[in-house]
XYZ file of C-alpha atoms in Angstrom:
561
model
C 29.909 48.355 90.536
C 28.425 47.475 87.244
C 30.511 47.276 84.109
C 29.647 49.027 81.246
C 27.323 47.307 78.681
C 29.198 46.656 75.229
C 27.861 48.024 72.726
C 29.681 45.403 70.223
C 27.961 42.522 72.163
C 25.187 42.167 70.094
C 27.325 42.241 66.717
C 28.437 38.073 67.077
C 24.948 37.289 67.387
C 24.307 38.884 63.923
C 27.350 37.554 62.735
C 26.549 34.108 63.744
C 22.382 34.426 62.132
C 23.687 35.349 59.077
C 26.234 32.819 58.882
C 23.704 30.072 59.735
C 21.185 30.926 57.491
C 23.993 31.016 54.799
C 24.888 27.454 55.307
C 21.459 26.673 55.669
C 21.024 27.924 51.758
C 24.558 27.132 50.490
C 23.597 23.244 51.901
C 20.315 22.982 49.996
C 21.979 24.249 47.242
C 24.795 21.813 47.122
C 21.605 19.309 48.375
C 19.715 20.069 44.887
C 22.723 20.351 42.667
C 23.886 16.611 44.027
C 20.027 15.546 43.504
C 20.437 16.678 39.952
C 23.625 15.606 38.961
C 22.461 11.824 40.094
C 19.251 12.238 37.982
C 21.017 13.665 35.217
C 23.477 10.549 35.326
C 21.203 7.710 35.861
C 18.724 8.434 33.557
C 18.439 7.487 29.965
C 16.353 8.658 27.263
C 14.052 6.048 25.432
C 15.201 4.232 22.503
C 12.608 3.607 20.293
C 14.372 0.725 18.416
C 15.653 -1.008 21.867
C 12.393 -0.690 23.392
C 9.838 -3.610 24.318
C 6.903 -4.534 22.223
C 4.441 -2.374 23.828
C 6.849 1.163 23.575
C 7.246 0.015 20.009
C 3.621 -0.192 19.517
C 2.749 3.368 21.530
C 5.600 4.921 19.085
C 4.479 3.262 15.723
C 0.881 4.560 16.555
C 1.686 8.309 16.899
C 0.619 9.161 13.793
C 0.202 5.391 12.031
C -1.879 2.798 13.666
C 0.944 0.137 14.168
C -1.179 -2.179 16.530
C -3.946 -4.461 15.469
C -6.771 -1.764 15.230
C -9.011 -2.064 12.252
C -8.610 1.387 10.790
C -7.902 2.879 7.451
C -4.200 3.926 7.793
C -1.222 2.225 6.517
C 1.258 0.852 8.637
C 4.785 2.526 8.546
C 7.634 -0.136 6.977
C 11.227 0.078 6.899
C 11.925 2.706 4.365
C 9.639 4.793 6.451
C 12.173 5.216 8.993
C 15.458 2.635 8.216
C 18.390 4.277 9.283
C 20.806 5.600 6.151
C 21.298 3.297 3.124
C 24.138 0.585 3.413
C 27.475 1.965 1.923
C 26.718 2.069 -1.841
C 28.784 1.579 -4.668
C 30.600 4.056 -6.845
C 27.419 4.226 -9.545
C 24.875 4.738 -6.661
C 26.568 7.851 -5.247
C 24.257 10.807 -6.078
C 25.316 13.108 -8.864
C 25.935 16.886 -7.554
C 27.177 19.908 -8.956
C 30.594 18.702 -7.803
C 30.584 15.707 -9.322
C 29.199 17.391 -12.596
C 32.290 20.199 -11.862
C 35.020 17.367 -11.781
C 33.381 15.462 -14.967
C 33.461 19.153 -16.997
C 37.204 19.289 -16.287
C 37.677 15.795 -17.328
C 36.224 16.896 -20.654
C 38.249 19.802 -21.279
C 41.518 17.208 -22.251
C 39.554 16.786 -24.976
C 39.411 17.910 -28.444
C 35.517 18.518 -29.137
C 34.037 20.539 -31.797
C 32.638 24.060 -30.180
C 28.728 23.893 -30.211
C 28.776 27.373 -32.326
C 30.217 25.600 -35.542
C 26.817 23.972 -35.945
C 23.978 25.672 -34.682
C 21.478 23.279 -36.751
C 22.382 20.081 -35.556
C 22.904 19.377 -31.473
C 24.943 16.442 -31.112
C 23.553 14.099 -28.065
C 26.756 12.123 -27.929
C 28.482 15.045 -26.755
C 29.281 14.534 -23.181
C 28.310 18.487 -22.618
C 25.354 17.940 -23.542
C 24.581 15.078 -20.824
C 26.364 17.576 -18.478
C 23.860 20.610 -19.579
C 20.595 17.848 -18.755
C 22.429 16.898 -14.963
C 22.720 20.841 -14.162
C 19.195 21.470 -15.504
C 17.850 18.398 -13.609
C 19.549 19.621 -10.128
C 17.888 23.085 -10.388
C 14.066 21.567 -11.516
C 14.043 18.606 -9.248
C 15.090 19.532 -5.945
C 13.325 16.572 -4.267
C 15.359 14.181 -6.574
C 18.406 12.487 -5.765
C 19.923 11.352 -9.115
C 22.044 8.226 -9.029
C 23.154 7.261 -12.614
C 22.240 8.534 -15.951
C 22.927 6.933 -19.482
C 23.756 8.371 -22.723
C 21.790 10.717 -24.116
C 20.118 9.906 -27.598
C 18.875 11.962 -30.504
C 15.021 12.763 -30.111
C 12.475 13.198 -32.681
C 13.800 16.650 -34.006
C 17.653 17.640 -34.631
C 17.724 19.929 -31.470
C 15.999 17.555 -29.182
C 17.898 14.575 -26.914
C 16.340 11.847 -24.885
C 18.224 10.782 -22.085
C 17.534 7.969 -19.001
C 18.282 8.364 -15.486
C 18.004 6.383 -12.426
C 17.275 8.257 -8.967
C 15.238 8.005 -5.578
C 13.367 10.507 -4.290
C 14.796 12.156 -0.700
C 12.084 11.392 1.355
C 12.137 7.739 0.838
C 14.610 6.210 2.988
C 15.534 3.067 1.394
C 18.679 2.662 -1.394
C 16.230 1.461 -4.034
C 16.595 2.870 -7.576
C 13.598 4.162 -9.930
C 14.030 5.344 -13.794
C 12.621 8.022 -15.595
C 13.168 8.621 -19.142
C 12.603 12.055 -20.665
C 13.307 14.610 -24.017
C 15.126 17.937 -23.592
C 15.484 20.877 -26.031
C 18.885 21.655 -26.423
C 20.258 25.420 -27.037
C 23.503 26.907 -27.400
C 24.023 30.287 -25.360
C 26.138 33.329 -25.895
C 29.249 31.537 -24.406
C 28.975 28.743 -27.353
C 27.800 26.624 -23.776
C 25.125 23.748 -24.483
C 21.939 24.396 -22.490
C 18.297 23.059 -21.915
C 15.701 25.732 -23.458
C 12.667 23.197 -22.331
C 11.779 19.797 -21.181
C 8.980 17.261 -21.409
C 7.370 15.474 -19.235
C 7.430 12.075 -17.162
C 8.724 8.854 -19.498
C 8.516 11.275 -22.510
C 11.990 10.726 -23.967
C 10.897 7.289 -25.355
C 13.942 6.888 -27.516
C 15.825 6.364 -24.245
C 13.545 3.781 -22.755
C 14.660 0.287 -22.389
C 13.951 -1.913 -25.759
C 10.948 -3.720 -25.062
C 10.092 -7.082 -27.052
C 6.306 -8.149 -27.759
C 4.910 -9.581 -24.551
C 5.235 -13.084 -24.052
C 4.817 -15.559 -20.916
C 7.874 -18.162 -21.672
C 7.505 -21.286 -18.642
C 10.020 -22.695 -16.502
C 9.315 -26.447 -14.571
C 8.812 -26.516 -11.054
C 8.976 -29.085 -8.741
C 6.121 -31.484 -9.475
C 6.376 -30.977 -13.388
C 4.196 -27.861 -13.390
C 4.910 -25.091 -15.863
C 5.328 -21.763 -14.313
C 5.102 -18.930 -16.285
C 7.961 -16.488 -16.267
C 8.325 -12.735 -16.479
C 10.281 -12.093 -19.731
C 13.859 -9.545 -18.622
C 12.366 -7.043 -21.485
C 9.372 -5.524 -19.357
C 10.032 -6.387 -15.782
C 11.868 -3.896 -13.238
C 15.625 -5.404 -13.600
C 15.633 -4.124 -9.626
C 12.690 -6.518 -8.785
C 14.332 -10.422 -7.631
C 11.024 -11.757 -6.873
C 12.378 -15.412 -7.077
C 11.288 -17.711 -3.627
C 14.228 -18.868 -1.502
C 14.836 -22.568 -1.263
C 16.687 -24.576 1.074
C 18.519 -26.469 -1.816
C 20.242 -30.018 -1.245
C 19.129 -32.554 1.362
C 22.127 -31.958 2.960
C 21.291 -28.247 3.551
C 17.779 -29.338 4.996
C 19.195 -31.671 7.622
C 21.818 -29.331 8.598
C 19.039 -26.322 9.063
C 17.251 -25.285 12.013
C 13.907 -24.143 11.173
C 11.344 -22.386 12.790
C 7.658 -22.909 11.626
C 4.352 -21.239 12.448
C 0.820 -23.126 11.493
C -1.824 -20.433 10.535
C -3.553 -18.815 13.867
C -6.186 -16.772 14.652
C -4.287 -13.643 12.592
C -5.512 -15.246 9.056
C -7.655 -13.098 7.344
C -7.181 -10.149 9.776
C -6.505 -6.333 8.948
C -3.203 -5.817 7.439
C -1.646 -4.086 10.531
C -3.189 -6.946 12.886
C -1.096 -9.489 10.221
C 1.797 -7.447 10.096
C 2.005 -7.015 13.858
C 1.931 -10.725 13.980
C 4.309 -11.199 10.949
C 7.150 -9.090 12.413
C 6.534 -10.863 15.961
C 7.631 -14.382 14.341
C 10.838 -12.912 12.621
C 12.042 -11.599 15.757
C 11.435 -14.754 17.336
C 13.479 -16.618 14.271
C 16.053 -14.276 14.577
C 16.426 -14.352 18.453
C 16.704 -18.453 18.031
C 18.985 -18.017 14.979
C 16.697 -19.984 12.876
C 15.249 -20.041 9.655
C 11.512 -18.932 9.648
C 9.492 -20.888 7.134
C 7.104 -18.075 5.450
C 3.391 -18.970 4.170
C 3.627 -16.386 1.292
C -0.301 -16.778 1.043
C -1.859 -14.060 2.470
C -5.655 -13.518 3.056
C -7.046 -10.082 2.515
C -9.655 -8.603 5.208
C -13.125 -8.213 3.941
C -12.357 -4.419 4.847
C -9.992 -4.004 2.254
C -12.572 -5.759 -0.664
C -15.125 -4.168 -2.709
C -17.680 -7.366 -2.434
C -16.658 -6.498 1.431
C -15.318 -10.542 1.920
C -12.148 -12.086 3.121
C -10.239 -13.131 -0.050
C -7.247 -15.781 0.391
C -4.611 -16.587 -1.918
C -3.021 -13.346 -1.850
C 0.462 -13.094 -2.959
C 2.806 -11.704 0.051
C 4.685 -9.813 -3.043
C 1.741 -7.991 -3.906
C 2.382 -5.933 -1.400
C 5.554 -6.259 0.220
C 8.865 -6.727 -1.060
C 10.182 -10.027 -0.682
C 13.784 -9.459 -1.854
C 14.740 -7.098 0.778
C 13.082 -9.592 3.224
C 15.163 -12.414 1.761
C 18.413 -9.873 2.264
C 17.404 -9.286 5.913
C 16.464 -12.534 7.424
C 17.006 -16.082 7.037
C 13.572 -17.323 5.297
C 12.263 -20.151 3.240
C 8.903 -21.062 1.556
C 6.538 -23.336 3.225
C 5.687 -25.644 0.062
C 9.499 -25.842 -0.608
C 9.719 -27.027 2.764
C 6.987 -29.072 3.255
C 8.119 -30.984 0.422
C 11.763 -31.081 1.480
C 10.202 -32.602 5.378
C 8.184 -34.962 3.432
C 10.895 -36.067 1.213
C 13.746 -36.633 3.988
C 11.072 -38.531 5.992
C 10.482 -40.844 3.259
C 13.888 -41.733 2.310
C 15.155 -41.453 5.747
C 15.225 -43.899 8.366
C 16.299 -41.062 11.001
C 13.662 -38.850 10.754
C 14.296 -35.103 11.624
C 13.758 -33.986 15.361
C 10.498 -32.086 15.415
C 9.451 -30.199 18.966
C 5.566 -29.170 18.597
C 4.992 -26.441 20.860
C 1.276 -26.248 21.487
C 0.727 -23.026 23.301
C 2.549 -19.614 23.292
C 3.037 -19.532 26.946
C 6.044 -21.357 26.051
C 8.393 -18.488 25.749
C 11.014 -18.121 23.397
C 14.027 -17.488 26.148
C 12.838 -21.454 26.698
C 12.966 -22.544 23.135
C 16.788 -21.015 22.930
C 17.823 -23.658 25.169
C 16.708 -26.265 22.494
C 19.412 -27.820 20.620
C 18.472 -30.869 19.427
C 15.331 -30.187 17.314
C 15.810 -29.072 13.459
C 12.408 -27.812 13.781
C 10.367 -26.051 16.232
C 6.657 -25.982 15.155
C 4.245 -23.745 17.157
C 0.738 -24.725 16.519
C -2.408 -22.293 17.123
C -5.291 -24.116 17.936
C -6.748 -22.023 20.899
C -9.498 -20.065 20.648
C -9.102 -16.546 20.234
C -7.229 -14.682 21.111
C -5.027 -17.077 22.375
C -4.077 -18.103 18.974
C -2.745 -14.874 17.950
C 0.840 -15.243 16.613
C 1.941 -11.772 18.453
C 1.277 -13.327 21.621
C 4.674 -15.130 21.597
C 6.297 -11.588 21.739
C 4.374 -10.571 25.147
C 5.111 -10.638 28.790
C 8.609 -11.321 29.300
C 9.673 -11.745 25.675
C 8.862 -8.542 24.966
C 12.489 -7.839 26.773
C 14.315 -10.467 24.169
C 12.415 -10.167 21.057
C 12.773 -7.103 18.778
C 10.680 -6.759 15.557
C 13.015 -6.397 12.548
C 10.733 -3.152 10.786
C 13.885 -2.469 8.836
C 13.289 -5.623 7.160
C 9.983 -5.108 5.860
C 9.773 -2.661 2.779
C 6.520 -1.849 0.608
C 6.476 -3.678 -2.897
C 8.512 -2.336 -5.754
C 5.719 -2.587 -8.168
C 3.552 -0.304 -5.850
C 6.221 2.252 -5.487
C 6.781 2.685 -9.331
C 3.306 3.282 -9.385
C 3.927 5.852 -6.631
C 7.106 7.334 -8.377
C 4.937 7.368 -11.868
C 2.176 9.807 -10.146
C 4.523 11.995 -8.314
C 6.757 12.067 -11.526
C 3.851 12.766 -13.828
C 3.239 15.746 -11.406
C 7.048 16.761 -11.531
C 7.262 16.078 -7.996
C 6.186 19.952 -7.429
C 2.577 19.140 -5.925
C 0.953 19.252 -2.336
C -1.659 17.078 -0.716
C -4.340 16.735 1.141
C -5.409 13.157 3.285
C -9.637 13.202 3.245
C -10.923 10.567 5.758
C -14.715 10.344 5.086
C -15.926 6.552 4.935
C -17.910 5.365 8.019
C -16.001 7.655 10.209
C -17.935 10.614 8.564
C -21.067 8.599 9.051
C -20.537 7.847 13.105
C -21.759 11.195 14.539
C -21.499 9.510 17.973
C -17.705 9.716 17.511
C -16.541 11.844 14.793
C -19.558 14.468 15.371
C -18.068 17.191 13.385
C -15.918 15.447 10.477
C -18.801 15.188 8.201
C -19.167 18.847 7.939
C -15.411 20.045 8.284
C -14.706 17.893 5.312
C -17.447 18.801 3.155
C -16.618 20.344 -0.401
C -17.512 23.973 1.059
C -15.370 23.466 4.210
C -12.672 21.936 2.232
C -12.248 25.221 -0.130
C -12.446 27.371 2.666
C -9.650 26.050 4.707
C -7.182 24.511 2.029
C -6.898 28.384 0.742
C -5.415 29.383 3.830
C -3.044 26.663 3.900
C -2.307 26.091 -0.086
C -1.356 28.582 -2.958
C -4.031 29.017 -5.497
C -3.349 26.996 -8.775
C -0.684 24.279 -7.264
C -1.111 20.477 -7.951
C -2.774 19.129 -5.185
C -2.694 15.610 -4.659
C -6.114 14.217 -2.679
C -5.299 10.914 -0.364
C -8.844 9.679 0.217
C -11.345 7.119 0.845
C -14.248 9.041 -0.270
C -15.741 6.590 -3.453
C -17.662 9.569 -5.118
C -15.000 10.773 -7.529
C -16.815 14.183 -8.237
C -17.089 15.095 -4.480
C -14.090 17.353 -4.679
C -15.173 18.803 -7.834
C -15.457 22.402 -6.201
C -11.585 22.300 -5.183
C -11.185 22.468 -9.032
C -11.611 25.970 -9.537
C -8.745 26.600 -7.054
C -6.532 24.008 -7.875
C -5.292 21.310 -10.598
C -6.796 18.376 -8.793
C -5.556 14.698 -8.384
C -7.200 11.812 -7.843
C -5.843 8.157 -7.540
C -8.384 7.163 -9.949
C -7.052 10.101 -12.236
C -3.736 7.251 -12.615
C -5.639 3.919 -12.777
C -3.696 3.575 -16.887
C -0.732 2.127 -14.283
C -2.623 -0.639 -13.195
C -4.384 -1.345 -16.009
C -4.598 -4.354 -18.208
C -1.960 -3.407 -20.555
C -0.102 -1.799 -17.673
C 3.273 -3.104 -16.615
C 2.301 -3.679 -13.076
C -0.909 -5.958 -14.465
C 0.830 -8.006 -16.787
C 3.954 -8.579 -13.641
C 1.385 -9.489 -11.126
C -0.512 -11.601 -13.110
C 2.346 -13.597 -13.994
C 3.296 -13.853 -9.963
C -0.470 -15.132 -9.531
C 0.056 -18.365 -12.182
C -1.340 -16.092 -15.532
C -4.555 -14.975 -13.437
C -5.099 -11.249 -13.036
C -5.550 -9.938 -9.737
C -7.427 -6.429 -8.608
C -5.718 -3.495 -7.531
C -7.309 -4.246 -4.237
C -7.996 -1.754 -1.302
C -4.948 -2.385 0.359
C -2.778 -1.486 -2.630
C -4.758 2.186 -3.085
C -3.914 2.757 0.638
C -0.656 1.864 -0.020
C -0.037 4.108 -3.180
C -1.844 7.126 -1.665
C -0.140 7.443 1.778
C 3.239 7.439 -0.336
C 2.471 9.609 -2.899
C 0.989 12.034 -0.271
C 4.464 11.856 1.799
C 6.139 13.259 -0.982
C 4.135 16.347 -1.119
C 5.554 19.956 -0.750
C 3.094 20.669 1.711
C 0.885 17.849 3.285
C -2.343 19.120 5.143
C -3.971 15.835 7.398
C -7.666 15.724 8.224
C -7.377 14.909 11.875
C -4.535 17.812 12.338
C -5.625 20.517 10.108
C -9.026 19.987 8.956
C -11.166 19.191 11.961
C -11.134 19.282 15.660
C -12.198 15.986 16.148
C -10.077 13.238 17.465
C -8.303 10.423 15.016
C -9.633 7.344 17.208
C -13.117 9.363 18.442
C -14.402 12.021 20.900
C -12.111 11.970 23.920
C -9.076 10.294 22.789
C -6.860 13.123 21.614
């Protein structure tokens, strides 16, 4: 007899199938989570400050070209991407509304004459006048960090006060300070409180300016009996210290450990090439814990000179901040070093231990083992490109040598010009970077650039980006001054050549660089113009770039975007 078929016999089969599918899905999910967790734990995002030289090249090539390609860009330096400033003294702490309120509470303990008692004469020495000026500046100059004020002095009229202060632009990441002095018209409010009713422009408060004596050129004796002109304190920027680092005594020279580079193929190359190699050398010196013997003489490449020729004998201090470099790295000037070296060998039987390195293929890691040589002398006699300094930092060395970007700042003298141009526009301006020159003429690599940067095209495009009647600074390599005249009916146009007085033959920059150059005047060359143009543009409220806003062409040519 057949047994009856149970209706529940199919149930275990269905349940098992469902359980199997659930287990497979759960296993897949757990496996996926495990893989994701492992990736998340082991992955480390790239740190540009710790990467090798090729990675740094890529990093600094994103906006400005940091390699040795010849182009119209300016290499970023330490103040463009430095870490926050080192701990400053109390005098360098920013003056904020909270600081003003504390000062205001402190002066309430003193018995001061009410401003309403004498409406015809403002007492500029009254601390409440300075508080009113500080509050006005905080409201009016939003992009400035105020660091220190001098006491106000009388202006040219009874209701005027002149005051000087030190400041830093918020977009500059260095701890350098700049100076301004302005004239303010002071009034008395309904509540008998001083208030600023008007202010004049950049450097208008001449009575608060540092006393300046007649320009002269006293001299100091240097090695060899030569006379070297020295800049008077009354004319120079007190924040600048251009003194050349020296070794000191014979004993200090004997105890020292130096890294000396002979000139290589980098000499007379573009500035970006020079700096890429120079920072490699500094990086190796720091890795070896040696003092770098530095040649302060630069050969300026032809691309920066109107003559179209290379120009030797340019001083490093014309372009970069030697004082900051001395603080960040151990360096000594090569002429001073060579004199001490010859003197030692001439006066001592035991010569200085020197190791000559004839090829870059001998790595810094190999040289680090050398503890006996006082001087490691790298020589670059091979043909190009084997004689480039930066070859030392390639290959395996890139993992050990870190270029000290933070050690290189632009010249304070050039940055003073940047601050003056920005200050004359009251720090309230926009900018457009217009690239023309050879790129605009090369239709094969940049087919649209010439048309996209024509006067009519600029008028059409900028009106949708920048408000009408704004101050507009144009950073450009276009040689014709009147090229941008069509923009003048829409904006207050400013070009670098509008400020020629800042490097003219009666300017502070002219006199100081002339003295650095042994009494011979120097030209405000193409690289200086690029540095100033770039930094002024960087401080604008709104920035318009050629290859990101004005044209569809790629910065490095067709099909390179």
